[in-house]
GROMACS .gro file of C-alpha atoms in nm:
model
  247
    1UNK     CA    1  10.411   5.493  12.215
    2UNK     CA    2  10.271   5.543  11.864
    3UNK     CA    3  10.092   5.860  11.973
    4UNK     CA    4  10.411   6.005  12.120
    5UNK     CA    5  10.612   5.921  11.809
    6UNK     CA    6  10.346   6.084  11.592
    7UNK     CA    7  10.347   6.398  11.809
    8UNK     CA    8  10.726   6.422  11.781
    9UNK     CA    9  10.719   6.374  11.402
   10UNK     CA   10  10.449   6.638  11.357
   11UNK     CA   11  10.650   6.882  11.566
   12UNK     CA   12  10.967   6.822  11.364
   13UNK     CA   13  10.765   6.856  11.042
   14UNK     CA   14  10.626   7.191  11.154
   15UNK     CA   15  10.978   7.324  11.211
   16UNK     CA   16  11.106   7.248  10.860
   17UNK     CA   17  11.325   7.352  10.688
   18UNK     CA   18  11.540   7.494  10.969
   19UNK     CA   19  11.491   7.203  11.208
   20UNK     CA   20  11.423   7.204  11.582
   21UNK     CA   21  11.608   7.135  11.906
   22UNK     CA   22  11.526   6.861  12.156
   23UNK     CA   23  11.415   7.119  12.411
   24UNK     CA   24  11.176   7.281  12.163
   25UNK     CA   25  11.023   6.944  12.071
   26UNK     CA   26  10.974   6.868  12.440
   27UNK     CA   27  10.803   7.202  12.496
   28UNK     CA   28  10.567   7.164  12.201
   29UNK     CA   29  10.472   6.802  12.277
   30UNK     CA   30  10.458   6.825  12.657
   31UNK     CA   31  10.691   6.524  12.683
   32UNK     CA   32  10.997   6.502  12.907
   33UNK     CA   33  11.321   6.597  12.737
   34UNK     CA   34  11.489   6.256  12.793
   35UNK     CA   35  11.181   6.086  12.645
   36UNK     CA   36  11.191   6.314  12.342
   37UNK     CA   37  11.561   6.251  12.290
   38UNK     CA   38  11.507   5.875  12.305
   39UNK     CA   39  11.217   5.890  12.058
   40UNK     CA   40  11.413   6.110  11.818
   41UNK     CA   41  11.706   5.871  11.835
   42UNK     CA   42  11.477   5.582  11.745
   43UNK     CA   43  11.334   5.779  11.453
   44UNK     CA   44  11.684   5.857  11.325
   45UNK     CA   45  11.775   5.487  11.341
   46UNK     CA   46  11.477   5.408  11.114
   47UNK     CA   47  11.543   5.694  10.873
   48UNK     CA   48  11.238   5.899  10.972
   49UNK     CA   49  11.447   6.184  11.115
   50UNK     CA   50  11.796   6.327  11.066
   51UNK     CA   51  12.014   6.497  11.328
   52UNK     CA   52  12.237   6.792  11.242
   53UNK     CA   53  12.500   6.738  11.513
   54UNK     CA   54  12.677   7.068  11.446
   55UNK     CA   55  12.359   7.276  11.484
   56UNK     CA   56  12.198   7.043  11.737
   57UNK     CA   57  11.874   7.035  11.538
   58UNK     CA   58  11.643   6.758  11.421
   59UNK     CA   59  11.494   6.738  11.072
   60UNK     CA   60  11.274   6.499  10.877
   61UNK     CA   61  11.456   6.202  10.727
   62UNK     CA   62  11.470   6.037  10.385
   63UNK     CA   63  11.235   5.751  10.472
   64UNK     CA   64  10.949   5.998  10.514
   65UNK     CA   65  11.020   6.139  10.170
   66UNK     CA   66  10.989   5.793  10.016
   67UNK     CA   67  10.669   5.715  10.205
   68UNK     CA   68  10.528   6.056  10.123
   69UNK     CA   69  10.592   6.009   9.753
   70UNK     CA   70  10.381   5.693   9.762
   71UNK     CA   71  10.103   5.850   9.972
   72UNK     CA   72  10.094   6.155   9.745
   73UNK     CA   73   9.936   5.949   9.469
   74UNK     CA   74   9.623   5.926   9.682
   75UNK     CA   75   9.621   6.237   9.900
   76UNK     CA   76   9.824   6.512   9.735
   77UNK     CA   77   9.636   6.755   9.512
   78UNK     CA   78   9.938   6.984   9.470
   79UNK     CA   79   9.973   6.931   9.094
   80UNK     CA   80   9.606   7.015   9.039
   81UNK     CA   81   9.617   7.312   9.276
   82UNK     CA   82   9.945   7.461   9.156
   83UNK     CA   83   9.785   7.662   8.876
   84UNK     CA   84   9.536   7.817   9.118
   85UNK     CA   85   9.805   7.909   9.371
   86UNK     CA   86  10.014   8.064   9.093
   87UNK     CA   87   9.714   8.254   8.956
   88UNK     CA   88   9.634   8.397   9.300
   89UNK     CA   89   9.994   8.510   9.350
   90UNK     CA   90  10.003   8.673   9.006
   91UNK     CA   91   9.664   8.844   9.037
   92UNK     CA   92   9.716   8.978   9.390
   93UNK     CA   93  10.091   9.028   9.417
   94UNK     CA   94  10.077   8.853   9.755
   95UNK     CA   95  10.209   8.517   9.871
   96UNK     CA   96   9.957   8.242   9.792
   97UNK     CA   97   9.925   7.899   9.949
   98UNK     CA   98   9.756   7.561   9.948
   99UNK     CA   99   9.702   7.402  10.289
  100UNK     CA  100   9.555   7.061  10.370
  101UNK     CA  101   9.357   6.946  10.670
  102UNK     CA  102   9.530   6.670  10.863
  103UNK     CA  103   9.314   6.575  11.161
  104UNK     CA  104   9.284   6.882  11.385
  105UNK     CA  105   9.559   7.071  11.201
  106UNK     CA  106   9.636   7.231  10.870
  107UNK     CA  107   9.970   7.182  10.696
  108UNK     CA  108  10.097   7.409  10.418
  109UNK     CA  109  10.172   7.217  10.098
  110UNK     CA  110  10.242   7.491   9.842
  111UNK     CA  111  10.368   7.849   9.847
  112UNK     CA  112  10.400   8.090   9.555
  113UNK     CA  113  10.520   8.447   9.609
  114UNK     CA  114  10.369   8.733   9.413
  115UNK     CA  115  10.538   9.041   9.274
  116UNK     CA  116  10.495   9.265   9.580
  117UNK     CA  117  10.845   9.284   9.733
  118UNK     CA  118  10.752   9.274  10.104
  119UNK     CA  119  10.672   8.921  10.223
  120UNK     CA  120  10.503   8.764  10.521
  121UNK     CA  121  10.681   8.450  10.641
  122UNK     CA  122  10.427   8.330  10.897
  123UNK     CA  123  10.329   8.047  10.660
  124UNK     CA  124  10.562   7.828  10.457
  125UNK     CA  125  10.566   7.476  10.314
  126UNK     CA  126  10.545   7.222  10.596
  127UNK     CA  127  10.416   7.471  10.854
  128UNK     CA  128  10.134   7.337  11.072
  129UNK     CA  129   9.867   7.523  11.266
  130UNK     CA  130   9.570   7.396  11.468
  131UNK     CA  131   9.230   7.432  11.300
  132UNK     CA  132   9.099   7.782  11.372
  133UNK     CA  133   9.448   7.935  11.370
  134UNK     CA  134   9.563   8.128  11.057
  135UNK     CA  135   9.338   8.197  10.761
  136UNK     CA  136   9.344   7.844  10.616
  137UNK     CA  137   9.257   7.686  10.949
  138UNK     CA  138   8.974   7.931  11.008
  139UNK     CA  139   8.832   7.871  10.660
  140UNK     CA  140   8.832   7.493  10.702
  141UNK     CA  141   8.695   7.497  11.057
  142UNK     CA  142   8.409   7.730  10.962
  143UNK     CA  143   8.268   7.489  10.705
  144UNK     CA  144   8.275   7.174  10.915
  145UNK     CA  145   7.936   7.076  11.058
  146UNK     CA  146   7.814   7.281  11.354
  147UNK     CA  147   7.833   6.988  11.603
  148UNK     CA  148   8.191   6.909  11.498
  149UNK     CA  149   8.292   7.275  11.533
  150UNK     CA  150   8.135   7.300  11.878
  151UNK     CA  151   8.298   6.981  12.007
  152UNK     CA  152   8.633   7.102  11.877
  153UNK     CA  153   8.604   7.444  12.040
  154UNK     CA  154   8.491   7.293  12.370
  155UNK     CA  155   8.799   7.071  12.370
  156UNK     CA  156   9.058   7.331  12.263
  157UNK     CA  157   9.165   7.671  12.390
  158UNK     CA  158   9.459   7.830  12.208
  159UNK     CA  159   9.468   8.150  12.415
  160UNK     CA  160   9.795   8.073  12.591
  161UNK     CA  161   9.981   7.983  12.271
  162UNK     CA  162   9.827   8.225  12.020
  163UNK     CA  163   9.663   8.502  12.224
  164UNK     CA  164   9.316   8.612  12.332
  165UNK     CA  165   9.186   8.624  11.975
  166UNK     CA  166   9.201   8.243  11.972
  167UNK     CA  167   8.981   8.172  12.273
  168UNK     CA  168   8.681   7.947  12.203
  169UNK     CA  169   8.443   8.245  12.224
  170UNK     CA  170   8.645   8.454  11.979
  171UNK     CA  171   8.686   8.161  11.740
  172UNK     CA  172   8.310   8.110  11.740
  173UNK     CA  173   8.284   8.473  11.623
  174UNK     CA  174   8.540   8.405  11.347
  175UNK     CA  175   8.345   8.097  11.238
  176UNK     CA  176   8.024   8.302  11.210
  177UNK     CA  177   8.203   8.580  11.021
  178UNK     CA  178   8.365   8.333  10.780
  179UNK     CA  179   8.038   8.155  10.708
  180UNK     CA  180   7.875   8.491  10.634
  181UNK     CA  181   8.153   8.616  10.403
  182UNK     CA  182   8.239   8.279  10.250
  183UNK     CA  183   8.609   8.340  10.320
  184UNK     CA  184   8.820   8.394  10.631
  185UNK     CA  185   9.012   8.704  10.737
  186UNK     CA  186   9.307   8.685  10.975
  187UNK     CA  187   9.382   9.047  11.074
  188UNK     CA  188   9.732   9.003  11.216
  189UNK     CA  189   9.617   8.760  11.485
  190UNK     CA  190   9.939   8.555  11.487
  191UNK     CA  191  10.201   8.819  11.400
  192UNK     CA  192  10.109   9.185  11.422
  193UNK     CA  193  10.090   9.345  11.079
  194UNK     CA  194  10.080   9.012  10.892
  195UNK     CA  195   9.734   8.957  10.743
  196UNK     CA  196   9.585   8.661  10.566
  197UNK     CA  197   9.265   8.551  10.393
  198UNK     CA  198   9.152   8.201  10.302
  199UNK     CA  199   8.880   8.000  10.129
  200UNK     CA  200   8.795   7.635  10.184
  201UNK     CA  201   8.834   7.374   9.911
  202UNK     CA  202   8.590   7.083   9.932
  203UNK     CA  203   8.648   6.717   9.852
  204UNK     CA  204   8.410   6.496   9.654
  205UNK     CA  205   8.195   6.436   9.963
  206UNK     CA  206   8.154   6.810  10.028
  207UNK     CA  207   8.389   6.823  10.326
  208UNK     CA  208   8.639   7.112  10.363
  209UNK     CA  209   8.968   6.926  10.321
  210UNK     CA  210   9.198   7.201  10.191
  211UNK     CA  211   9.220   7.579  10.173
  212UNK     CA  212   9.365   7.838   9.940
  213UNK     CA  213   9.498   8.150  10.111
  214UNK     CA  214   9.696   8.469  10.057
  215UNK     CA  215   9.908   8.658  10.310
  216UNK     CA  216  10.080   8.994  10.317
  217UNK     CA  217  10.133   9.311  10.514
  218UNK     CA  218   9.841   9.498  10.669
  219UNK     CA  219   9.850   9.792  10.428
  220UNK     CA  220   9.775   9.553  10.140
  221UNK     CA  221   9.454   9.427  10.303
  222UNK     CA  222   9.251   9.748  10.319
  223UNK     CA  223   8.871   9.736  10.370
  224UNK     CA  224   8.827   9.834  10.006
  225UNK     CA  225   9.051   9.558   9.875
  226UNK     CA  226   8.941   9.268  10.095
  227UNK     CA  227   8.621   9.193   9.899
  228UNK     CA  228   8.826   9.174   9.578
  229UNK     CA  229   9.073   8.934   9.738
  230UNK     CA  230   8.788   8.732   9.886
  231UNK     CA  231   8.618   8.701   9.547
  232UNK     CA  232   8.942   8.578   9.387
  233UNK     CA  233   8.993   8.321   9.662
  234UNK     CA  234   8.635   8.196   9.635
  235UNK     CA  235   8.660   8.172   9.256
  236UNK     CA  236   8.974   7.959   9.264
  237UNK     CA  237   8.855   7.751   9.560
  238UNK     CA  238   8.531   7.677   9.373
  239UNK     CA  239   8.713   7.589   9.052
  240UNK     CA  240   8.951   7.356   9.235
  241UNK     CA  241   8.663   7.193   9.426
  242UNK     CA  242   8.485   7.130   9.094
  243UNK     CA  243   8.800   6.977   8.945
  244UNK     CA  244   8.828   6.742   9.242
  245UNK     CA  245   8.465   6.634   9.207
  246UNK     CA  246   8.526   6.550   8.843
  247UNK     CA  247   8.826   6.345   8.943
   0.00000   0.00000   0.00000
């Protein structure tokens, strides 16, 4: 029961701020629609979800906000990272982000848009992706230990949901590329024409727990510019990692 409730909550969280229908939650979780509706009703009763009856969509509820505010004191590095996200957006003109690892997923915590007028909206605050999907997830996955990466790729195949570029074999190639460069490159693998790059941020134990990333349109991520963007990402990821080590 707890596992199913958690799966439903994660799915609703990933659909913020517009919310999600019962049918969509059922499809994403693999649960029967009546089961999903019953679980969502129970979550609403406890304040963990809200239901927009007019739109027929489910959203996160106020109780999660209160619990999150308490948990943020231990887990949220947003205040510390905000200056780095803002600096990346200003220096590149692109949209910049902070994402956190949560189990086998990443969740976007911060977004700051740069001056370039054309945006990519693949990533936004609250959006979740599996590790290995999107630039932040690739960056974090690549710097986990080799045995952990291999077990994860043996257990997961995202081809059906995200396309051939996310098969275990192709993700192994992305892991090798990311380790070599130090940063990840997502060349429109989720939405054609929407590129992203990311760099892992390490916690005090040296584990990749967060990632800084930038996204934009393909024409802004030319071969000549990517090393410059990568160097900026690595600089800010290193600075933030050092700040976290110092506490």
